[in-house]
């Protein structure tokens, strides 16, 4: 029987949800013990399907995530969600809304929802999002849904983290194909034309024809189109390019290494170098060569 003395990683692997929640907090706060937990669970990860859900603010990502949870649960799949909270004060109100919508699933042990309050220093997803996804994967969830607003660096980051990305579009909100950020269309493995009950949906669908990706129409508020979306996602899952996992780890290993190396820098040494370079006393190339020798 797993007691409080059992390592968190073992308790997570046994399906202990409280241990999982605790480990998520440790990982998010980057406390030193989190490295042991992540090492402990790593061999048990790699089974989940990680899906990024991104798109314009208000396109219906949260409603769709909630509807997708319901559809996946009806297929006996265990689902974890990482909701990346928008840090912008303008969209801050959406967070509470998301929590309320998601509350319907809170009683279900086959559903685990985690909101990320923190983000990367340069915008985009916090690097701990990757570790969080790893924990959820090892904990045995079949699906990991990562909802993030398609602004700034987020959608590029989510495409690197997830095995596949669903881009949510909706009519009547400036989601004219010309107005949509080009980058967001390029990362899509599947387009979800949500709010298909709204005027302009047919027009948007027609405009999307030129993009060589499947498109599924949904009404997230009623669940319409969700079985079709699930089917499209299953077929993407079944035909993932084998090199995608390698591309993921190529990015991730470099990111982890860079982070550790930067963390080793002495802040005083950095401050000094900054002053010298800004004052043209020393060139930055020489500084980097010196740092690499340390
Ligand atoms: N008519 C209609 N309304 C929808 C549909 N899906 C979502 N909505 C509504 O659209 C509004 C925004 O939905 P959200 O799910 O919060 O959208 P979001 O993309 O998560 O928004 P942010 O996280 O703030 O970017 C809500 O009022 C939803 O009820 C749909 O298919 N049809
Ligand atoms: Mg949302």
XYZ file of C-alpha atoms in Angstrom, residues 6-217:
212
model
C 6.393 6.282 -0.713
C 8.190 8.483 -3.264
C 5.827 10.774 -5.131
C 6.871 9.309 -8.481
C 5.715 5.832 -7.374
C 2.458 7.165 -6.015
C 1.791 8.969 -9.297
C 2.390 5.763 -11.241
C -0.110 4.005 -8.978
C -2.744 6.565 -9.945
C -2.692 8.640 -6.755
C -4.276 11.921 -7.876
C -3.294 13.859 -4.762
C 0.321 12.868 -5.306
C -0.002 13.991 -8.921
C -1.393 17.396 -7.925
C 1.400 17.807 -5.383
C 4.052 16.862 -7.954
C 2.573 19.362 -10.430
C 3.020 22.119 -7.853
C 6.605 21.054 -7.125
C 7.417 20.959 -10.831
C 5.793 24.341 -11.462
C 7.747 25.864 -8.598
C 10.895 24.164 -9.832
C 11.872 22.937 -6.404
C 14.975 20.724 -6.429
C 13.027 17.502 -5.567
C 11.106 17.824 -8.801
C 14.091 16.513 -10.778
C 13.918 13.169 -8.934
C 10.168 12.931 -9.544
C 10.574 13.630 -13.262
C 13.405 11.124 -13.592
C 11.315 8.551 -11.743
C 8.284 8.896 -13.986
C 10.067 9.377 -17.319
C 10.350 5.665 -18.205
C 6.567 5.417 -17.839
C 5.802 8.337 -20.154
C 5.366 8.363 -23.915
C 1.941 6.756 -24.142
C -0.388 9.764 -24.043
C -1.506 11.722 -27.058
C -0.681 15.379 -26.465
C -2.917 17.796 -28.336
C -2.454 21.554 -28.436
C -5.667 23.557 -28.781
C -5.034 27.084 -29.902
C -6.815 29.872 -31.759
C -7.987 33.458 -31.510
C -9.316 34.783 -28.210
C -12.982 33.902 -27.828
C -13.045 31.344 -30.666
C -14.438 28.801 -28.201
C -11.298 26.902 -27.171
C -12.394 26.361 -23.582
C -15.922 25.360 -24.535
C -14.487 23.007 -27.144
C -12.011 21.530 -24.661
C -14.858 20.845 -22.281
C -16.954 19.246 -25.051
C -13.950 17.178 -26.146
C -13.477 15.920 -22.586
C -17.108 14.782 -22.559
C -16.719 13.015 -25.916
C -13.471 11.324 -24.908
C -14.914 10.223 -21.566
C -17.790 8.593 -23.417
C -15.055 6.597 -25.187
C -13.562 5.632 -21.813
C -10.460 7.712 -22.352
C -8.748 9.408 -19.403
C -8.162 13.076 -20.111
C -5.852 15.668 -18.579
C -6.019 19.359 -19.424
C -3.389 22.035 -19.029
C -5.059 25.425 -19.359
C -2.510 28.134 -19.926
C -3.999 31.202 -18.324
C -3.771 34.299 -20.436
C -1.648 36.747 -18.442
C -3.045 39.724 -20.291
C -5.226 41.830 -17.999
C -7.722 42.168 -20.855
C -8.509 38.491 -20.975
C -8.061 37.850 -17.248
C -11.810 37.503 -16.861
C -11.871 34.402 -19.038
C -10.017 32.362 -16.427
C -12.889 32.274 -14.005
C -15.258 31.451 -16.856
C -13.046 28.527 -17.880
C -12.965 27.178 -14.343
C -16.732 27.294 -14.097
C -17.184 25.565 -17.445
C -14.649 22.923 -16.565
C -16.234 22.377 -13.157
C -18.633 19.873 -14.733
C -15.706 17.461 -14.979
C -14.213 18.057 -11.559
C -15.984 15.150 -9.906
C -14.731 12.685 -12.498
C -11.494 10.857 -11.544
C -10.800 10.210 -15.235
C -10.347 13.948 -15.757
C -7.531 16.077 -14.366
C -7.427 19.823 -14.985
C -4.526 22.060 -14.182
C -4.309 25.800 -14.822
C -0.856 27.232 -15.383
C -0.507 30.616 -13.817
C 3.055 31.199 -14.917
C 4.500 31.771 -18.324
C 7.902 32.011 -19.898
C 10.010 35.090 -19.299
C 9.875 35.891 -23.018
C 6.152 35.229 -23.348
C 4.994 31.915 -24.675
C 4.571 28.796 -22.604
C 6.636 28.362 -19.470
C 9.208 25.586 -19.964
C 7.641 23.789 -16.985
C 4.599 23.102 -19.195
C 6.665 20.335 -20.822
C 7.439 18.741 -17.470
C 3.816 19.010 -16.408
C 2.753 17.207 -19.580
C 5.320 14.503 -18.829
C 3.874 13.950 -15.349
C 0.336 13.684 -16.707
C 1.500 11.281 -19.398
C 3.207 9.044 -16.840
C 0.131 9.214 -14.597
C -1.691 7.274 -17.311
C -3.885 9.859 -18.989
C -4.654 8.829 -22.545
C -5.048 12.389 -23.756
C -3.374 15.606 -22.673
C -5.118 18.710 -23.966
C -3.208 21.975 -23.766
C -5.375 25.026 -24.282
C -3.601 28.244 -25.083
C -4.548 31.502 -26.738
C -2.961 31.909 -30.141
C -1.182 35.143 -29.409
C 2.489 35.987 -29.186
C 4.813 33.038 -28.941
C 2.264 30.635 -27.419
C 1.090 28.835 -30.514
C 4.620 28.186 -31.731
C 5.507 26.787 -28.314
C 2.408 24.623 -28.106
C 3.137 23.162 -31.538
C 6.588 22.155 -30.287
C 5.268 20.637 -27.096
C 2.253 18.807 -28.473
C 2.235 15.875 -30.857
C -0.542 17.540 -32.827
C -2.196 20.929 -32.862
C -5.835 21.844 -33.410
C -6.394 25.438 -34.479
C -9.837 26.722 -33.538
C -11.415 29.263 -35.874
C -14.790 30.935 -35.583
C -16.779 33.125 -37.951
C -17.636 36.709 -37.249
C -14.630 37.666 -35.175
C -12.182 38.933 -37.730
C -11.377 35.314 -38.544
C -11.180 36.262 -42.150
C -8.501 34.066 -43.618
C -6.535 37.211 -44.514
C -6.786 38.481 -40.951
C -5.649 35.269 -39.300
C -2.016 35.300 -38.331
C -0.224 33.287 -40.997
C 1.853 31.391 -38.440
C -1.179 29.943 -36.709
C -2.483 28.375 -39.914
C 0.857 26.725 -40.591
C 1.036 24.878 -37.279
C -2.396 23.255 -37.662
C -2.724 19.491 -38.041
C -6.482 20.006 -38.033
C -8.726 23.055 -38.197
C -11.782 23.233 -36.018
C -14.353 25.588 -37.469
C -16.249 26.241 -34.262
C -19.446 28.276 -33.898
C -20.657 26.559 -37.061
C -24.147 27.698 -35.986
C -23.168 31.323 -36.548
C -23.516 33.412 -39.725
C -20.374 33.398 -41.843
C -19.429 29.777 -41.080
C -20.001 28.591 -44.664
C -17.948 31.463 -46.030
C -15.064 30.772 -43.649
C -15.175 27.088 -44.554
C -14.922 27.964 -48.219
C -11.990 30.284 -47.572
C -10.185 27.536 -45.701
C -10.337 25.165 -48.679
C -6.912 26.229 -49.881
C -5.244 24.931 -46.708
C -4.200 21.310 -47.070
C -5.403 20.213 -43.633
C -8.588 18.493 -42.497
C -11.305 20.794 -41.224
C -14.067 19.773 -38.830
C -17.107 21.929 -38.128
